[in-house]
């Protein structure tokens, strides 16, 4: 007790007497017996904001499943109608009101259904947590309607209350607020296993949606860290962000989302690249998606200009960080500008494009004065983008390289392995590390990159390491031998463009390998699984997302439209609820209007991965362990009060 005195004094500041302590013990003990809430796991959203919004609104099918459970007599059409009303209450309500002959009856029916659904979803939350999920404007009326009462038919309290709501014209607003509450209640926690950014048009909207969630964690992907690095001031990361946005003609996130204007880059490109006639840097989208031929032409010039700047900045970074061992990526100095070839690994390759007005052959990695001015302008824009800084702050607060949660091991890319399948030791300048130790080291370095002294050598190294995580050969987020950007742009030889995958991707189908990884992170291979993203599952080619006898599940199924032709589906959601795990394959999402009009849901197939014989409770989860530890601490505090070790306050 004496050794715990300082800790107990701190705890006593929140629970100053026996009554307060005992009350908290009782409340926490009751939480242990609540049913496990539904967790959903998503990866590789890649800026597809409308599809992501649709998944959140329908709880990845959880809401429809609950409707069928509570209202088994509803016809399929009625079930779809109610579900769509909950997903898009304002738009669907306007349509349904036009079709009904008795508005009062419609309101009574719908509100009773919504109340019942809310009660069912709310049953897994403590009363305190439930209140926090209510909007202040509707807290009292919804709490009153959701409260269980035994009143009998002669005194039907709820019908009278609903009649009053209808009479004063508040039914529409209440339906909207109930629907939005059901959306929040249906998902207990959201896990994002990497790659919010790039490809699609609305990563900023996805980040806004994530910021509104009541329970969230993120495992960083390589497309996330490159934006994080850009927001921290890494010029190499900024150049990559700009290049990718122009490559896929997707500048909305930069310009509309984060107010980062591309006019300085456009002016620079027009001045230096206007005579470029190559088609190498044309945007990778159909011409119909661009405004006109002039936009197409200018986008290509800007794309090339920032790509050359990227190669220079990356070259400078590689030269100052020999511990990264990336000298093979230094290719500008291997170009023979007279012959139009580049020397790689003993072979001279002809180049598709030889127009390089801003490269000095004698000092190819040096920025020209005009490029230096442009990079300074870009850097200022990234650092002063308030919205980008807010979103990156959220990524740091909620994010990590990996997460262990409720018998699930979550990470985006891979755990580096040697060719024999054992953990590969990686030395990036801080000594060799492998497995969990490597992931923990990288976690720490990213925190230093964000919060360290920007002028310190330690912070400078950490920020360069953020770029390494985007493209480095031993990066667990990248998982390939090289990022062959230069080769894909300038060379036609497919062999030299090949990016060899980490040995992890050869061994991850092996149950013994997955068991080794799970045990490395403190999990039992008997009842735990690895949840992985990063590499899309080609379902159309027969690939199975469930690997290693169910010990590893890949949930990147092509959420991004750019990958759906390859995968054959539109992504996966893994659901982990009180009954176990389910893998949901998504239908392609087209438009919000179509989803409302045709009452579309999200799932076209479900795979039951495991089934619990009894409903899982909070006590069975990691959260339950933390609650039990808290109860033990409070019991120690209570004993201190009762034994006179601590004086009670008021």
Coordinates of C-alpha atoms in Angstrom, one line a residue:
X1 CA 0.0 0.0 0.0
X2 CA 2.9 2.4 0.8
X3 CA 4.5 1.7 -2.6
X4 CA 1.2 2.5 -4.3
X5 CA 0.6 5.7 -2.4
X6 CA 1.5 8.1 -5.2
X7 CA -0.7 6.2 -7.7
X8 CA -3.6 6.1 -5.2
X9 CA -3.3 9.8 -4.5
X10 CA -3.6 10.5 -8.2
X11 CA -6.6 8.1 -8.5
X12 CA -8.2 9.8 -5.5
X13 CA -8.3 13.1 -7.2
X14 CA -11.0 11.6 -9.5
X15 CA -12.7 9.4 -6.9
X16 CA -12.3 11.4 -3.6
X17 CA -14.3 9.1 -1.3
X18 CA -15.7 5.6 -0.8
X19 CA -19.1 6.4 -2.3
X20 CA -17.6 7.7 -5.6
X21 CA -15.2 4.8 -5.7
X22 CA -17.8 2.1 -5.0
X23 CA -20.2 3.6 -7.6
X24 CA -17.5 3.5 -10.3
X25 CA -16.7 -0.2 -9.4
X26 CA -20.3 -1.1 -9.8
X27 CA -20.7 0.7 -13.1
X28 CA -17.5 -0.8 -14.5
X29 CA -18.5 -4.3 -13.3
X30 CA -21.8 -4.0 -15.2
X31 CA -19.9 -3.0 -18.4
X32 CA -18.1 -6.3 -18.4
X33 CA -21.4 -8.1 -19.0
X34 CA -22.4 -6.0 -22.0
X35 CA -22.5 -7.8 -25.4
X36 CA -19.5 -7.2 -27.7
X37 CA -20.1 -4.4 -30.2
X38 CA -19.6 -4.7 -33.9
X39 CA -16.2 -3.7 -35.2
X40 CA -15.6 -3.2 -38.9
X41 CA -12.3 -3.4 -40.7
X42 CA -11.6 -1.6 -44.0
X43 CA -8.4 -1.0 -46.0
X44 CA -7.2 0.8 -49.1
X45 CA -10.0 3.3 -49.4
X46 CA -7.9 5.4 -51.7
X47 CA -10.0 8.5 -51.7
X48 CA -13.3 6.8 -52.7
X49 CA -15.3 9.1 -50.4
X50 CA -18.8 8.3 -51.7
X51 CA -18.4 4.5 -51.4
X52 CA -16.8 4.9 -48.0
X53 CA -19.7 7.1 -46.9
X54 CA -22.1 4.5 -48.1
X55 CA -20.4 1.8 -46.0
X56 CA -20.5 3.9 -42.9
X57 CA -24.2 4.8 -43.4
X58 CA -25.3 1.1 -43.7
X59 CA -22.8 -0.2 -41.1
X60 CA -21.4 -2.5 -43.8
X61 CA -24.7 -4.4 -43.8
X62 CA -25.1 -4.6 -40.1
X63 CA -28.2 -2.3 -40.1
X64 CA -30.0 -4.4 -42.7
X65 CA -29.2 -7.6 -40.8
X66 CA -30.7 -6.0 -37.6
X67 CA -33.8 -5.0 -39.4
X68 CA -34.4 -8.6 -40.6
X69 CA -33.7 -9.9 -37.1
X70 CA -36.2 -7.5 -35.4
X71 CA -38.9 -7.5 -38.1
X72 CA -39.0 -11.0 -39.6
X73 CA -42.5 -10.3 -41.1
X74 CA -41.4 -7.4 -43.2
X75 CA -41.4 -8.1 -46.9
X76 CA -38.0 -7.7 -48.7
X77 CA -39.2 -4.5 -50.3
X78 CA -40.3 -3.0 -47.0
X79 CA -37.0 -4.1 -45.4
X80 CA -35.0 -2.4 -48.2
X81 CA -37.1 0.7 -47.9
X82 CA -36.6 1.1 -44.1
X83 CA -32.9 0.4 -44.5
X84 CA -32.5 3.1 -47.2
X85 CA -34.5 5.5 -45.0
X86 CA -31.9 5.0 -42.2
X87 CA -29.0 5.3 -44.6
X88 CA -30.2 8.5 -46.4
X89 CA -33.0 9.8 -44.2
X90 CA -33.5 13.3 -45.6
X91 CA -33.6 12.3 -49.3
X92 CA -35.5 9.0 -48.8
X93 CA -38.0 10.6 -46.4
X94 CA -38.9 13.2 -49.1
X95 CA -39.6 10.4 -51.6
X96 CA -41.6 8.2 -49.2
X97 CA -43.8 11.1 -48.1
X98 CA -44.9 11.6 -51.7
X99 CA -46.0 8.0 -51.9
X100 CA -48.0 7.7 -48.7
X101 CA -51.7 8.2 -48.4
X102 CA -51.7 8.6 -44.6
X103 CA -48.8 10.6 -43.3
X104 CA -49.7 10.2 -39.6
X105 CA -49.8 6.4 -40.0
X106 CA -46.5 6.5 -41.8
X107 CA -44.9 8.5 -39.1
X108 CA -46.2 6.3 -36.4
X109 CA -45.0 3.1 -38.1
X110 CA -41.6 4.4 -39.0
X111 CA -40.9 6.0 -35.6
X112 CA -41.9 2.8 -33.7
X113 CA -39.5 0.9 -36.0
X114 CA -36.7 3.3 -35.4
X115 CA -37.2 3.3 -31.6
X116 CA -37.1 -0.5 -31.6
X117 CA -33.9 -0.5 -33.7
X118 CA -32.3 2.1 -31.5
X119 CA -33.1 0.2 -28.3
X120 CA -31.5 -3.0 -29.8
X121 CA -28.3 -1.3 -30.9
X122 CA -28.1 0.8 -27.7
X123 CA -28.2 -2.4 -25.6
X124 CA -24.5 -3.0 -26.0
X125 CA -23.6 0.5 -24.7
X126 CA -23.4 1.8 -21.2
X127 CA -25.9 4.6 -20.4
X128 CA -23.1 7.1 -20.2
X129 CA -21.7 6.1 -23.6
X130 CA -25.1 6.1 -25.2
X131 CA -25.7 9.7 -24.0
X132 CA -22.4 10.8 -25.5
X133 CA -23.6 9.6 -28.9
X134 CA -26.8 11.6 -28.7
X135 CA -26.9 15.1 -30.3
X136 CA -27.7 17.7 -27.7
X137 CA -30.7 19.0 -29.6
X138 CA -32.5 15.7 -29.4
X139 CA -31.0 14.1 -26.3
X140 CA -34.1 14.4 -24.0
X141 CA -36.7 13.3 -26.5
X142 CA -34.8 10.4 -27.8
X143 CA -33.7 9.2 -24.3
X144 CA -37.4 9.3 -23.3
X145 CA -38.6 7.4 -26.4
X146 CA -35.9 4.7 -26.1
X147 CA -36.4 4.2 -22.3
X148 CA -38.1 0.9 -21.6
X149 CA -41.5 1.3 -19.8
X150 CA -44.2 -1.2 -18.7
X151 CA -47.4 0.9 -19.2
X152 CA -50.1 -1.3 -20.7
X153 CA -52.4 -0.6 -23.6
X154 CA -54.7 1.7 -21.6
X155 CA -51.9 4.2 -21.0
X156 CA -49.8 3.9 -24.2
X157 CA -47.3 6.5 -23.3
X158 CA -45.2 6.1 -26.5
X159 CA -48.1 6.5 -28.9
X160 CA -49.2 9.7 -27.1
X161 CA -45.7 11.1 -27.2
X162 CA -45.2 10.3 -30.9
X163 CA -48.7 11.8 -31.6
X164 CA -47.5 15.0 -30.0
X165 CA -44.3 15.0 -32.0
X166 CA -46.3 14.6 -35.3
X167 CA -48.8 17.3 -34.3
X168 CA -46.2 19.9 -33.8
X169 CA -44.4 19.1 -37.0
X170 CA -41.2 17.6 -35.6
X171 CA -41.5 14.0 -37.0
X172 CA -39.2 14.6 -40.0
X173 CA -36.4 16.0 -37.9
X174 CA -36.8 13.2 -35.3
X175 CA -36.7 10.5 -38.1
X176 CA -33.5 12.0 -39.4
X177 CA -31.9 12.2 -35.9
X178 CA -32.9 8.6 -35.1
X179 CA -31.5 7.4 -38.4
X180 CA -28.2 9.1 -37.9
X181 CA -28.0 7.8 -34.3
X182 CA -28.6 4.2 -35.5
X183 CA -25.8 4.7 -38.0
X184 CA -23.5 5.7 -35.1
X185 CA -24.7 2.9 -32.8
X186 CA -24.4 0.2 -35.4
X187 CA -20.6 0.4 -35.5
X188 CA -18.9 0.1 -32.2
X189 CA -15.4 0.7 -33.6
X190 CA -13.9 1.4 -37.1
X191 CA -10.4 0.1 -38.0
X192 CA -8.8 1.5 -41.1
X193 CA -5.9 -0.8 -42.2
X194 CA -4.1 1.8 -44.3
X195 CA -4.2 3.8 -47.5
X196 CA -6.9 6.5 -47.1
X197 CA -5.1 8.7 -49.7
X198 CA -4.5 8.8 -53.5
X199 CA -6.2 7.4 -56.5
X200 CA -9.8 8.5 -55.8
X201 CA -11.1 12.1 -55.7
X202 CA -12.1 12.6 -52.0
X203 CA -9.5 11.6 -49.5
X204 CA -10.1 14.8 -47.6
X205 CA -13.8 13.9 -47.3
X206 CA -12.9 10.4 -46.0
X207 CA -10.7 12.1 -43.4
X208 CA -13.5 14.4 -42.4
X209 CA -15.8 11.4 -42.0
X210 CA -13.1 9.6 -39.9
X211 CA -12.8 12.6 -37.6
X212 CA -16.5 12.4 -36.7
X213 CA -16.4 8.7 -35.6
X214 CA -16.7 8.0 -31.9
X215 CA -14.2 5.1 -31.9
X216 CA -11.4 4.8 -34.5
X217 CA -8.0 3.5 -35.1
X218 CA -5.8 3.6 -38.2
X219 CA -2.8 1.4 -39.2
X220 CA -0.8 3.6 -41.6
X221 CA -0.4 2.6 -45.2
X222 CA 2.4 3.7 -47.6
X223 CA 0.0 6.2 -49.2
X224 CA -0.8 7.7 -45.8
X225 CA 2.8 8.2 -44.7
X226 CA 3.7 10.0 -47.9
X227 CA 1.0 12.6 -47.2
X228 CA 2.1 12.7 -43.5
X229 CA 5.6 13.3 -44.6
X230 CA 4.5 16.1 -47.0
X231 CA 2.6 17.8 -44.1
X232 CA 5.7 17.6 -41.9
X233 CA 7.8 19.3 -44.5
X234 CA 9.5 16.5 -46.4
X235 CA 10.1 17.9 -49.8
X236 CA 10.6 14.4 -51.4
X237 CA 7.2 13.4 -50.0
X238 CA 5.5 16.6 -51.3
X239 CA 6.9 15.9 -54.8
X240 CA 5.5 12.3 -54.7
X241 CA 2.1 13.6 -53.5
X242 CA 1.9 16.1 -56.4
X243 CA 3.2 13.6 -59.0
X244 CA 0.6 11.0 -58.0
X245 CA -2.2 13.5 -58.1
X246 CA -1.2 14.6 -61.6
X247 CA -0.6 11.1 -62.8
X248 CA -4.2 10.1 -62.1
X249 CA -5.6 13.6 -62.9
X250 CA -6.8 13.7 -59.3
X251 CA -6.1 17.2 -58.0
X252 CA -9.4 17.8 -56.1
X253 CA -7.9 16.6 -52.8
X254 CA -5.0 19.0 -53.1
X255 CA -6.9 22.0 -54.5
X256 CA -10.4 21.8 -53.1
X257 CA -9.7 19.8 -50.0
X258 CA -6.5 21.4 -48.8
X259 CA -6.3 24.7 -50.7
X260 CA -2.9 23.8 -52.2
X261 CA -2.8 25.7 -55.5
X262 CA -1.0 24.3 -58.5
X263 CA -0.6 27.6 -60.4
X264 CA 3.1 28.0 -59.4
X265 CA 3.8 24.5 -60.8
X266 CA 1.8 25.2 -63.9
X267 CA 3.7 28.4 -64.6
X268 CA 7.0 26.7 -64.1
X269 CA 6.0 23.8 -66.4
X270 CA 4.8 26.2 -69.1
X271 CA 8.1 28.1 -69.0
X272 CA 10.4 25.1 -69.1
X273 CA 8.5 22.2 -70.7
X274 CA 6.2 23.8 -73.3
X275 CA 8.3 22.4 -76.1
X276 CA 8.1 18.8 -74.8
X277 CA 6.3 16.6 -77.4
X278 CA 6.5 13.2 -75.6
X279 CA 3.3 11.5 -74.4
X280 CA 5.1 9.7 -71.5
X281 CA 3.5 11.9 -68.9
X282 CA -0.1 11.9 -70.1
X283 CA -2.5 11.5 -67.2
X284 CA -3.6 7.8 -66.6
X285 CA -7.3 8.5 -67.1
X286 CA -9.6 8.5 -70.2
X287 CA -9.5 11.9 -72.0
X288 CA -13.3 12.2 -71.3
X289 CA -12.4 12.8 -67.6
X290 CA -10.4 15.9 -68.4
X291 CA -11.9 19.3 -69.1
X292 CA -10.4 19.8 -72.5
X293 CA -7.3 19.2 -74.6
X294 CA -5.5 22.2 -73.1
X295 CA -6.0 20.7 -69.6
X296 CA -4.7 17.4 -70.9
X297 CA -1.6 19.0 -72.3
X298 CA -0.9 21.2 -69.3
X299 CA -1.4 18.3 -66.9
X300 CA 1.3 16.3 -68.8
X301 CA 3.8 19.2 -68.6
X302 CA 3.2 19.7 -64.8
X303 CA 3.4 15.9 -64.3
X304 CA 6.8 15.8 -65.9
X305 CA 8.1 18.9 -64.2
X306 CA 7.3 17.6 -60.7
X307 CA 8.6 14.1 -61.5
X308 CA 12.0 15.4 -62.4
X309 CA 12.0 17.5 -59.2
X310 CA 11.0 14.4 -57.3
X311 CA 14.0 12.4 -58.7
X312 CA 16.3 15.2 -57.7
X313 CA 15.0 15.5 -54.2
X314 CA 15.0 11.7 -53.7
X315 CA 18.5 11.5 -55.0
X316 CA 19.7 14.2 -52.5
X317 CA 17.9 12.3 -49.6
X318 CA 19.5 8.9 -50.6
X319 CA 22.9 10.5 -50.8
X320 CA 22.6 12.0 -47.3
X321 CA 21.2 8.7 -45.8
X322 CA 23.6 5.9 -46.8
X323 CA 22.0 3.7 -44.1
X324 CA 18.9 3.4 -46.3
X325 CA 21.0 1.5 -48.9
X326 CA 19.1 2.8 -51.8
X327 CA 22.0 3.8 -54.1
X328 CA 20.4 1.7 -56.9
X329 CA 17.7 4.4 -57.1
X330 CA 20.2 7.0 -58.1
X331 CA 19.6 7.0 -61.9
X332 CA 19.8 10.6 -63.1
X333 CA 23.6 10.4 -63.0
X334 CA 23.4 7.2 -65.1
X335 CA 21.8 8.9 -68.1
X336 CA 23.9 9.4 -71.2
X337 CA 22.2 12.6 -72.4
X338 CA 23.9 12.4 -75.9
X339 CA 22.9 8.8 -76.6
X340 CA 19.5 9.0 -74.9
X341 CA 20.3 5.9 -72.8
X342 CA 20.5 5.0 -69.1
X343 CA 23.0 2.5 -67.6
X344 CA 21.3 0.2 -65.0
X345 CA 22.9 -2.9 -63.6
X346 CA 25.5 -3.3 -66.4
X347 CA 23.0 -2.6 -69.3
X348 CA 22.3 0.5 -71.4
X349 CA 18.6 1.0 -71.9
X350 CA 17.2 3.3 -74.6
X351 CA 14.9 6.0 -73.0
X352 CA 11.4 6.8 -74.3
X353 CA 11.8 10.5 -73.4
X354 CA 15.1 12.5 -73.6
X355 CA 13.8 16.0 -73.1
X356 CA 15.4 17.3 -69.9
X357 CA 15.7 21.1 -69.9
X358 CA 16.1 21.4 -66.2
X359 CA 18.8 18.7 -65.6
X360 CA 22.4 19.7 -65.4
X361 CA 24.3 16.6 -66.7
X362 CA 27.3 17.6 -64.6
X363 CA 25.2 17.9 -61.4
X364 CA 22.0 16.1 -62.1
X365 CA 20.6 16.1 -58.5
X366 CA 20.9 19.8 -58.0
X367 CA 17.7 21.9 -58.2
X368 CA 17.9 24.8 -60.6
X369 CA 17.3 28.3 -59.0
X370 CA 13.8 28.2 -60.4
X371 CA 13.1 24.7 -59.1
X372 CA 14.4 25.8 -55.6
X373 CA 11.9 28.7 -55.7
X374 CA 9.1 26.4 -56.7
X375 CA 9.9 23.8 -54.1
X376 CA 9.9 26.6 -51.4
X377 CA 6.5 27.8 -52.6
X378 CA 5.1 24.2 -52.5
X379 CA 6.6 23.6 -49.0
X380 CA 4.9 26.7 -47.7
X381 CA 1.5 25.7 -49.2
X382 CA 1.7 22.2 -47.5
X383 CA 2.8 23.6 -44.1
X384 CA 0.2 26.3 -44.1
X385 CA -2.8 24.1 -45.2
X386 CA -4.8 24.1 -42.0
X387 CA -7.1 21.3 -43.1
X388 CA -4.2 19.1 -44.1
X389 CA -2.5 19.7 -40.8
X390 CA -5.7 18.8 -38.9
X391 CA -6.1 15.5 -40.9
X392 CA -2.4 14.5 -40.5
X393 CA -2.8 15.2 -36.7
X394 CA -5.7 12.8 -36.7
X395 CA -3.5 10.2 -38.5
X396 CA -0.9 10.6 -35.8
X397 CA -3.3 10.5 -32.9
X398 CA -5.3 7.5 -34.1
X399 CA -2.6 5.8 -36.1
X400 CA 0.2 3.3 -35.7
X401 CA 2.3 0.8 -37.6
X402 CA 0.2 -2.1 -36.2
X403 CA -2.4 -2.8 -33.7
X404 CA -3.3 -5.8 -31.5
X405 CA -7.0 -5.8 -30.7
X406 CA -9.4 -8.5 -29.6
X407 CA -7.4 -11.4 -31.0
X408 CA -6.7 -9.5 -34.2
X409 CA -3.3 -8.4 -35.5
X410 CA -3.7 -5.5 -37.9
X411 CA -1.1 -4.1 -40.2
X412 CA -1.2 -2.7 -43.7
X413 CA 1.7 -4.2 -45.7
X414 CA 4.0 -6.9 -44.3
X415 CA 6.4 -8.1 -41.7
X416 CA 9.8 -8.3 -43.6
X417 CA 10.9 -11.9 -44.0
X418 CA 14.1 -13.5 -45.3
X419 CA 14.0 -15.9 -48.2
X420 CA 13.9 -18.8 -45.7
X421 CA 10.8 -17.4 -44.1
X422 CA 12.4 -16.2 -40.9
X423 CA 12.2 -12.6 -39.7
X424 CA 14.6 -10.3 -41.6
X425 CA 16.7 -7.9 -39.5
X426 CA 16.6 -4.4 -40.9
X427 CA 19.2 -1.8 -40.0
X428 CA 18.2 1.8 -41.0
X429 CA 20.9 3.4 -38.9
X430 CA 19.7 2.5 -35.4
X431 CA 20.9 -1.0 -35.3
X432 CA 19.4 -4.2 -36.7
X433 CA 15.7 -4.9 -35.7
X434 CA 13.2 -7.4 -36.9
X435 CA 9.6 -8.4 -36.3
X436 CA 7.7 -6.5 -33.6
X437 CA 10.9 -4.7 -32.5
X438 CA 11.2 -3.2 -36.1
X439 CA 7.5 -2.1 -36.1
X440 CA 7.9 -0.5 -32.6
X441 CA 11.1 1.3 -33.7
X442 CA 9.3 2.7 -36.8
X443 CA 6.4 3.8 -34.6
X444 CA 8.7 5.7 -32.4
X445 CA 10.5 7.3 -35.3
X446 CA 7.2 8.6 -36.8
X447 CA 6.3 10.2 -33.5
X448 CA 9.7 11.9 -33.4
X449 CA 9.1 13.1 -36.9
X450 CA 5.9 14.8 -35.8
X451 CA 6.7 16.1 -32.4
X452 CA 10.5 16.3 -32.2
X453 CA 12.6 19.5 -32.5
X454 CA 12.5 20.2 -36.3
X455 CA 16.1 21.5 -36.1
X456 CA 17.5 18.4 -34.4
X457 CA 19.4 15.7 -36.3
X458 CA 17.2 13.1 -34.7
X459 CA 14.0 14.8 -36.1
X460 CA 15.6 15.3 -39.5
X461 CA 16.5 11.6 -39.8
X462 CA 13.0 10.6 -38.7
X463 CA 11.4 12.8 -41.4
X464 CA 13.6 11.2 -44.0
X465 CA 12.6 7.9 -42.6
X466 CA 8.9 8.8 -43.3
X467 CA 9.8 9.0 -47.0
X468 CA 11.7 5.6 -46.7
X469 CA 8.5 4.0 -45.4
X470 CA 6.8 5.1 -48.7
X471 CA 9.4 3.6 -51.0
X472 CA 12.2 1.9 -49.2
X473 CA 13.1 -1.8 -49.9
X474 CA 12.8 -2.9 -46.2
X475 CA 9.7 -0.8 -45.5
X476 CA 6.9 -2.9 -44.0
X477 CA 4.4 -0.5 -45.6
X478 CA 5.8 -0.8 -49.1
X479 CA 7.0 -4.5 -49.2
X480 CA 8.9 -4.4 -52.5
X481 CA 12.5 -4.4 -53.6
X482 CA 12.2 -1.0 -55.3
X483 CA 9.7 1.5 -56.5
X484 CA 10.4 1.5 -60.2
X485 CA 9.0 4.9 -61.0
X486 CA 11.9 5.9 -63.2
X487 CA 11.8 2.6 -65.1
X488 CA 8.0 2.8 -65.7
X489 CA 8.2 6.3 -67.1
X490 CA 11.3 6.1 -69.3
X491 CA 11.9 2.4 -70.2
X492 CA 10.0 -0.1 -72.3
X493 CA 11.7 -3.2 -71.0
X494 CA 9.1 -4.8 -68.7
X495 CA 11.7 -6.9 -66.9
X496 CA 13.6 -3.9 -65.5
X497 CA 10.3 -2.4 -64.3
X498 CA 9.5 -5.4 -62.1
X499 CA 9.2 -4.8 -58.4
X500 CA 10.0 -7.9 -56.5
X501 CA 7.7 -8.5 -53.5
X502 CA 9.0 -9.2 -50.0
X503 CA 9.3 -12.9 -49.1
X504 CA 6.4 -12.3 -46.8
X505 CA 4.1 -12.5 -49.7
X506 CA 5.4 -15.9 -50.6
X507 CA 5.1 -17.3 -47.1
X508 CA 1.8 -15.7 -45.9
X509 CA -0.2 -18.6 -47.2
X510 CA 1.7 -20.8 -44.8
X511 CA -0.1 -21.4 -41.4
X512 CA 3.3 -21.9 -39.7
X513 CA 4.5 -18.5 -40.9
X514 CA 1.3 -16.8 -39.7
X515 CA 1.6 -18.6 -36.4
X516 CA 5.1 -17.3 -36.0
X517 CA 4.0 -13.7 -36.7
X518 CA 1.1 -13.9 -34.3
X519 CA 3.3 -15.3 -31.5
X520 CA 5.8 -12.6 -32.2
X521 CA 3.2 -10.0 -31.3
X522 CA 2.0 -11.9 -28.2
X523 CA -1.1 -13.6 -29.7
X524 CA -2.1 -17.2 -29.7
X525 CA -2.2 -18.8 -33.2
X526 CA -5.2 -20.9 -32.1
X527 CA -7.7 -18.1 -31.8
X528 CA -6.2 -15.0 -33.4
X529 CA -5.9 -13.8 -37.0
X530 CA -3.8 -11.4 -39.1
X531 CA -5.8 -8.7 -40.9
X532 CA -3.8 -7.4 -43.9
X533 CA -4.3 -4.9 -46.7
X534 CA -2.0 -3.3 -49.4
X535 CA -2.1 -5.9 -52.2
X536 CA -5.6 -6.3 -53.9
X537 CA -7.1 -9.8 -54.0
X538 CA -7.8 -10.8 -57.6
X539 CA -11.1 -12.6 -57.0
X540 CA -11.8 -12.8 -60.7
X541 CA -8.6 -14.9 -61.1
X542 CA -9.7 -17.2 -58.3
X543 CA -7.6 -15.8 -55.5
X544 CA -9.0 -16.3 -52.0
X545 CA -8.7 -13.5 -49.4
X546 CA -8.7 -16.1 -46.6
X547 CA -5.2 -17.6 -46.3
X548 CA -3.2 -19.9 -44.2
X549 CA -6.2 -22.0 -43.0
X550 CA -7.9 -18.8 -41.8
X551 CA -5.0 -17.4 -39.9
X552 CA -4.6 -14.4 -42.3
X553 CA -7.3 -12.4 -44.1
X554 CA -6.5 -9.9 -46.8
X555 CA -9.3 -7.2 -46.9
X556 CA -8.0 -5.2 -49.9
X557 CA -10.5 -6.3 -52.5
X558 CA -10.5 -3.2 -54.7
X559 CA -12.4 -0.4 -52.8
X560 CA -10.6 1.9 -55.2
X561 CA -12.2 2.0 -58.7
X562 CA -8.7 1.9 -60.1
X563 CA -8.3 -1.7 -58.9
X564 CA -11.8 -3.1 -59.5
X565 CA -11.0 -4.3 -63.0
X566 CA -8.2 -6.3 -61.5
X567 CA -10.1 -7.7 -58.5
X568 CA -13.6 -8.2 -59.9
X569 CA -15.3 -6.8 -56.8
X570 CA -15.5 -3.4 -55.0
X571 CA -13.6 -4.2 -51.8
X572 CA -14.2 -6.1 -48.5
X573 CA -15.3 -5.3 -45.0
X574 CA -14.4 -7.6 -42.2
X575 CA -17.1 -7.6 -39.5
X576 CA -16.2 -8.8 -36.0
X577 CA -19.3 -9.0 -33.8
X578 CA -20.5 -10.9 -30.8
X579 CA -20.9 -14.1 -32.9
X580 CA -17.5 -14.0 -34.5
X581 CA -16.0 -12.8 -37.8
X582 CA -17.7 -12.3 -41.2
X583 CA -16.1 -11.2 -44.5
X584 CA -18.4 -9.0 -46.6
X585 CA -17.6 -8.6 -50.4
X586 CA -18.9 -5.2 -51.7
X587 CA -21.0 -4.4 -54.7
X588 CA -19.5 -1.6 -56.8
X589 CA -20.9 1.8 -55.7
X590 CA -22.0 4.0 -58.5
X591 CA -23.8 7.1 -57.2
X592 CA -25.6 8.3 -54.0
X593 CA -28.7 9.0 -56.1
X594 CA -28.8 5.5 -57.5
X595 CA -28.2 4.0 -54.0
X596 CA -31.3 5.9 -52.8
X597 CA -33.5 5.3 -55.8
X598 CA -32.7 1.6 -56.1
X599 CA -32.3 1.0 -52.3
X600 CA -28.9 -0.5 -52.7
X601 CA -27.0 -2.1 -49.8
X602 CA -23.3 -2.9 -49.7
X603 CA -22.9 -6.7 -49.6
X604 CA -23.2 -9.2 -52.4
X605 CA -21.7 -12.1 -50.5
X606 CA -20.8 -13.0 -47.0
X607 CA -18.2 -15.5 -45.7
X608 CA -18.6 -16.8 -42.1
X609 CA -15.1 -17.2 -40.9
X610 CA -15.7 -18.4 -37.4
X611 CA -18.7 -18.7 -35.1
X612 CA -18.8 -18.3 -31.4
X613 CA -21.1 -20.8 -29.5
X614 CA -22.1 -18.0 -27.2
X615 CA -22.3 -14.3 -27.5
X616 CA -19.0 -12.6 -26.8
X617 CA -19.1 -10.1 -23.9
X618 CA -16.9 -7.2 -23.1
X619 CA -15.2 -9.3 -20.5
X620 CA -13.9 -11.6 -23.3
X621 CA -12.2 -8.7 -25.1
X622 CA -9.1 -6.5 -24.7
X623 CA -11.4 -3.7 -23.5
X624 CA -12.6 -6.1 -20.8
X625 CA -9.1 -6.7 -19.6
X626 CA -8.5 -3.0 -19.2
X627 CA -11.8 -2.6 -17.4
X628 CA -10.9 -5.4 -15.0
X629 CA -7.5 -3.7 -14.4
X630 CA -9.3 -0.5 -13.6
X631 CA -11.7 -2.3 -11.2
X632 CA -8.7 -3.8 -9.4
X633 CA -7.1 -0.3 -9.0
X634 CA -10.4 1.1 -7.7
X635 CA -10.7 -1.8 -5.2
X636 CA -7.2 -1.0 -3.9
X637 CA -8.3 2.6 -3.5
X638 CA -11.5 1.6 -1.7
X639 CA -9.4 -0.6 0.7
X640 CA -7.1 2.4 1.3
X641 CA -10.1 4.5 2.3
X642 CA -11.5 1.8 4.5
X643 CA -8.2 1.0 6.1
X644 CA -7.4 4.6 6.9
X645 CA -4.4 4.8 4.5
X646 CA -6.1 7.7 2.6
X647 CA -8.3 10.5 4.0
X648 CA -11.6 10.8 2.1
X649 CA -12.4 14.1 0.4
X650 CA -15.7 15.6 -0.3

